[in-house]
C-alpha positions as a printed NumPy array, in Angstrom:
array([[-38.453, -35.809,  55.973],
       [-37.534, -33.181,  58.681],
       [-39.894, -30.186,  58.882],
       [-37.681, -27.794,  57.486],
       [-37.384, -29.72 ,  54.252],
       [-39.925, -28.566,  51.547],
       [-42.536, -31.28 ,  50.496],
       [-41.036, -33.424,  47.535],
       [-43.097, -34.021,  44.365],
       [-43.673, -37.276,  43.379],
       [-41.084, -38.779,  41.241],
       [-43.242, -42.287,  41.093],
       [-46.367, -43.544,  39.989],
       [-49.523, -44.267,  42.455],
       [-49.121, -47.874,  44.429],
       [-45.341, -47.856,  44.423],
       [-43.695, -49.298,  47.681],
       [-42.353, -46.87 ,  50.806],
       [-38.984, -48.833,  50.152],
       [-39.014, -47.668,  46.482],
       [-39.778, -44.154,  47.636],
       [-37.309, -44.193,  50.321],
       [-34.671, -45.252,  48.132],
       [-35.967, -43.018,  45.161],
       [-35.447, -39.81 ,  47.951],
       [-32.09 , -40.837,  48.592],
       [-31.633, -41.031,  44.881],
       [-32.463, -37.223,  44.375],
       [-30.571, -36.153,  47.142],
       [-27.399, -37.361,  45.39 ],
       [-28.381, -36.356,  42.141],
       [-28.351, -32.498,  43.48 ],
       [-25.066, -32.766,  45.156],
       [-24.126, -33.852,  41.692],
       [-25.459, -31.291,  40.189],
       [-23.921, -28.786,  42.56 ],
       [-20.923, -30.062,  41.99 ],
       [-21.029, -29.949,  38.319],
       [-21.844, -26.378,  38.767],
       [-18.981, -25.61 ,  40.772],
       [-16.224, -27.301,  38.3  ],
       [-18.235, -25.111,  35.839],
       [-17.328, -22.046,  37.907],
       [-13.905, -23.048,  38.39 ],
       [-13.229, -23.673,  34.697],
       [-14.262, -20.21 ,  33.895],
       [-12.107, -19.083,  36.625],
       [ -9.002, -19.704,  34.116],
       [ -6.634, -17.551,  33.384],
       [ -5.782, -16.585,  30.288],
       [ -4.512, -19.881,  27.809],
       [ -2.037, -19.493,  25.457],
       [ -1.721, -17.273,  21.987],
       [ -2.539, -19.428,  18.999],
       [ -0.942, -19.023,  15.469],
       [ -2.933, -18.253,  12.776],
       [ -3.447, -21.546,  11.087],
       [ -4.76 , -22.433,   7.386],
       [ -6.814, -24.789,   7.181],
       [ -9.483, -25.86 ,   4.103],
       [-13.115, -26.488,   3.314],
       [-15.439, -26.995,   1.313],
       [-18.702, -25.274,   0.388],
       [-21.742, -25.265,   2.539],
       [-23.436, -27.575,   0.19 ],
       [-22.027, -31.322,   1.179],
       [-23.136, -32.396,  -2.143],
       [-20.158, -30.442,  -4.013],
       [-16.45 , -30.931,  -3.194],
       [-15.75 , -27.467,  -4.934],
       [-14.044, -24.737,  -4.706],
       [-11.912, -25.951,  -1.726],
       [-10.622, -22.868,  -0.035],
       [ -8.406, -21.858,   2.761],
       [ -9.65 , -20.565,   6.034],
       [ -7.933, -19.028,   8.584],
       [ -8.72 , -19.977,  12.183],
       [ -9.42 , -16.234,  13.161],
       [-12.088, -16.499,  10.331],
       [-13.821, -19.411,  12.004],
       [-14.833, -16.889,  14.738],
       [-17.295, -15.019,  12.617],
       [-19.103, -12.534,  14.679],
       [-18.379, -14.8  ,  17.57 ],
       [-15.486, -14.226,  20.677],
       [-15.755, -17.836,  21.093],
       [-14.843, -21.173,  18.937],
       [-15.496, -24.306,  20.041],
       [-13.83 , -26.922,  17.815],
       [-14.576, -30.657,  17.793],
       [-11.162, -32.3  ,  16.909],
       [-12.534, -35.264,  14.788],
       [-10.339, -38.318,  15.205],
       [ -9.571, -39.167,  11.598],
       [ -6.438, -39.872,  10.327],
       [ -5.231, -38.866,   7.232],
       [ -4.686, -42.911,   5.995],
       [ -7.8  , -44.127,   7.52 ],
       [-10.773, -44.729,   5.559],
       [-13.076, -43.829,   7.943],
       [-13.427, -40.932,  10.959],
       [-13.6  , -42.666,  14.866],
       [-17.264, -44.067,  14.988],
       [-17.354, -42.448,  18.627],
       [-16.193, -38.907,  17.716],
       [-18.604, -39.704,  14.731],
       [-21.704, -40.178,  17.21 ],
       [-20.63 , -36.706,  18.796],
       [-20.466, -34.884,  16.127],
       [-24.277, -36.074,  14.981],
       [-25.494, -34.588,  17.823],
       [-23.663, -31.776,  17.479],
       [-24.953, -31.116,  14.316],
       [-28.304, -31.842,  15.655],
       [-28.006, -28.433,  18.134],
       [-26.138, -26.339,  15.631],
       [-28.759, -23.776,  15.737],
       [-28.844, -23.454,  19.217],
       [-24.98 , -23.733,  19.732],
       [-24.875, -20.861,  17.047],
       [-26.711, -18.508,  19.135],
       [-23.926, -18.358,  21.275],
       [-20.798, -19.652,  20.031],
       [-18.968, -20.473,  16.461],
       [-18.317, -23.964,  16.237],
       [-16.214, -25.9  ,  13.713],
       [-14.937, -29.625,  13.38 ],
       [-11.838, -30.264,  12.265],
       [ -9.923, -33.382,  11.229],
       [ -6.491, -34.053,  10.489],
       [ -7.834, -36.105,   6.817],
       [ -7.923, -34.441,   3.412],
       [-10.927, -32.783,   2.436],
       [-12.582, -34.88 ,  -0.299],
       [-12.355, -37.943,   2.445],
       [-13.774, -35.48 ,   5.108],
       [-17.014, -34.314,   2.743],
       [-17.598, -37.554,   2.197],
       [-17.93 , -38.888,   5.783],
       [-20.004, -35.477,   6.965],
       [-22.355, -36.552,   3.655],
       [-22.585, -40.306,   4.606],
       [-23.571, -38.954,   8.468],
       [-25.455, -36.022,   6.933],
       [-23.351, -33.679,   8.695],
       [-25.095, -30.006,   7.034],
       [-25.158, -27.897,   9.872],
       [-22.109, -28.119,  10.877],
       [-18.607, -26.543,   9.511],
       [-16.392, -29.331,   8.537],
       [-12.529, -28.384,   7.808],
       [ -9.7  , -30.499,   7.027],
       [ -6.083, -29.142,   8.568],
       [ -4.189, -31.473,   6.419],
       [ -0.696, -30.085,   5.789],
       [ -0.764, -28.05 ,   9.348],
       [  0.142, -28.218,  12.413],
       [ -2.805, -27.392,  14.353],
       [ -3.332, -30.969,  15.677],
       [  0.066, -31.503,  16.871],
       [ -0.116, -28.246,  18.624],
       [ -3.452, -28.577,  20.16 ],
       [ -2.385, -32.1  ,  21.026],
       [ -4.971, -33.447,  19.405],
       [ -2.092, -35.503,  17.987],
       [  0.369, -38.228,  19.262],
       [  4.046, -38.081,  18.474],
       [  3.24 , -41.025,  16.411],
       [  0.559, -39.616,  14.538],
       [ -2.167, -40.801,  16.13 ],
       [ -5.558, -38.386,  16.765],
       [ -6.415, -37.865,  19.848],
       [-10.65 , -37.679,  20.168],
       [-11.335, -33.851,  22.688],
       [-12.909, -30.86 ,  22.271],
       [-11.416, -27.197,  22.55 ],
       [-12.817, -23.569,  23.506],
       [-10.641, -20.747,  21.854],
       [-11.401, -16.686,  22.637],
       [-10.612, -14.142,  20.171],
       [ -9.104, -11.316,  22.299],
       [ -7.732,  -8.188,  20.917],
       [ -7.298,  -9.722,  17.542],
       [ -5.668, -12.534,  18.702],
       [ -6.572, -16.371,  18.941],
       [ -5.952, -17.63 ,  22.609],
       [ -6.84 , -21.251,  23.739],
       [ -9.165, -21.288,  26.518],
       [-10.241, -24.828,  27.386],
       [ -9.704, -28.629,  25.773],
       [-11.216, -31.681,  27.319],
       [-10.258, -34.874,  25.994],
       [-11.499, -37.94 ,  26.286],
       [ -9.053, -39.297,  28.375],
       [ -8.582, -38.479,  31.595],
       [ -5.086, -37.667,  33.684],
       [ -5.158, -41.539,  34.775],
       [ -5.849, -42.406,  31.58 ],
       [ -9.785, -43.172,  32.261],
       [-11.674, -42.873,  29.687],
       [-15.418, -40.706,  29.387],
       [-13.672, -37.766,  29.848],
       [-16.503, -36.058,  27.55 ],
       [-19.235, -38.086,  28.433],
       [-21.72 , -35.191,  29.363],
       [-21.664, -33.859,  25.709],
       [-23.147, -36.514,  24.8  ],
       [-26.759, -37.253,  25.441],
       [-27.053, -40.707,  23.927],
       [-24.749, -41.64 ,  27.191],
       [-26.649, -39.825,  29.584],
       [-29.892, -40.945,  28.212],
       [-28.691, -44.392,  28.361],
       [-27.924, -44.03 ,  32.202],
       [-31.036, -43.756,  33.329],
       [-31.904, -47.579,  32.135],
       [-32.221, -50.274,  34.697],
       [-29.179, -51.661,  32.533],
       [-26.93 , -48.639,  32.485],
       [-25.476, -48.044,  28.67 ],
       [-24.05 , -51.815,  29.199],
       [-20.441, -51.646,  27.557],
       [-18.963, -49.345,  26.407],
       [-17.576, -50.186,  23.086],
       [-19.13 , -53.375,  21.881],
       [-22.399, -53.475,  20.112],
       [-22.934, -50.011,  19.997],
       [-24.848, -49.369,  17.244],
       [-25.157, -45.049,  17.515],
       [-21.439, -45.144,  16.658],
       [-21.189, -47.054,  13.831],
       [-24.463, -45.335,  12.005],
       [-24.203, -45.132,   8.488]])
């Protein structure tokens, strides 16, 4: 350590090696240029400009109690903003034949739920799925999903246009950022899960089972099989 450097709290218990501690430094060192650089992509993504002008689109839910199904009514994605400027909106990957929602998007959404509160400090926040309502209720009830706002856009067009859809039909698992400017709806930011090479992770810092999971001497080991937080419940 050069004298210029500031002194660097331990990060390691008494009686660990120099070669631990050496490497450990190193470690940290790369750790902040990551974190710098997540910083500046944070920067640049604000740096936007303006996305495009959303239509107004109908979609349905339920009431705040999972336990009931009814009245099912329609809400309008300007009403999703609430007192908010902002909507984030989980698209869930369900489609409207399957019996189930995506056991990955499923593991997002419980910790999503899990930070509602704190998310709704700041920002509205919805999830919506392309599957009718009754089979969305009763997926948010089997995850115990009460926090969050679960609508169904069933009958729209909002996935295909977000392209949170496949020509086919398929759902495509991301997350979007809309601004309500002026009275109007304008997108402002999706990241899928995919990225332009077709790698997935693309929304892997959302997520803090992943990150968590990181840190162990065995990494999160792979990334589909055996993975027990997705398929909960």
């Amino acid at each position: 350590m050069s004298d210029d450097e500031p002194e660097i709290a331990p990060m390691w218990p008494v009686g660990t090696s120099r070669e631990y501690i050496d490497a450990r430094i190193e470690l940290a060192r790369a750790e902040r240029r990551l974190r710098d650089r997540v910083e500046e992509v944070a920067a640049a993504r604000r740096r936007m400009p303006r996305g495009a002008v959303l239509g107004d689109y109908t979609l349905t839910e339920g009431p705040a109690d999972l336990e009931k199904d009814e009245p099912a009514e329609p809400v309008s994605l300007r009403d999703l903003f609430g007192d908010h400027e902002t909507l984030v909106v989980y698209h869930l990957m369900y489609h409207p034949d399957d019996e189930a929602a995506c056991p990955m998007c499923s593991m997002w959404v419980d910790g999503f739920n899990g930070v509602a509160a704190h998310l709704g400090q700041h920002t509205a926040f919805a999830v919506i799925g392309k599957a009718p309502l009754p089979k969305l209720r009763a997926w948010a009830r089997r995850r115990g999903w009460g926090d969050v706002r679960v609508l169904s856009s069933h009958g729209s067009s909002f996935n295909a246009d977000m392209q949170a859809e496949r020509p086919d039909g398929a759902q495509r698992p991301m997350i979007s950022v809309l601004a309500r400017e002026d009275g109007e709806v304008r997108h402002f930011y999706t990241l899928p899960a995919d990225f332009l090479d077709g790698a997935q992770r693309g929304i892997d810092l959302l997520s803090p089972v992943w990150n968590v999971l990181d840190l162990l001497p065995g990494g999160r080991g792979d990334w589909y099989a055996g993975n027990t937080y997705a398929g909960r419940g």
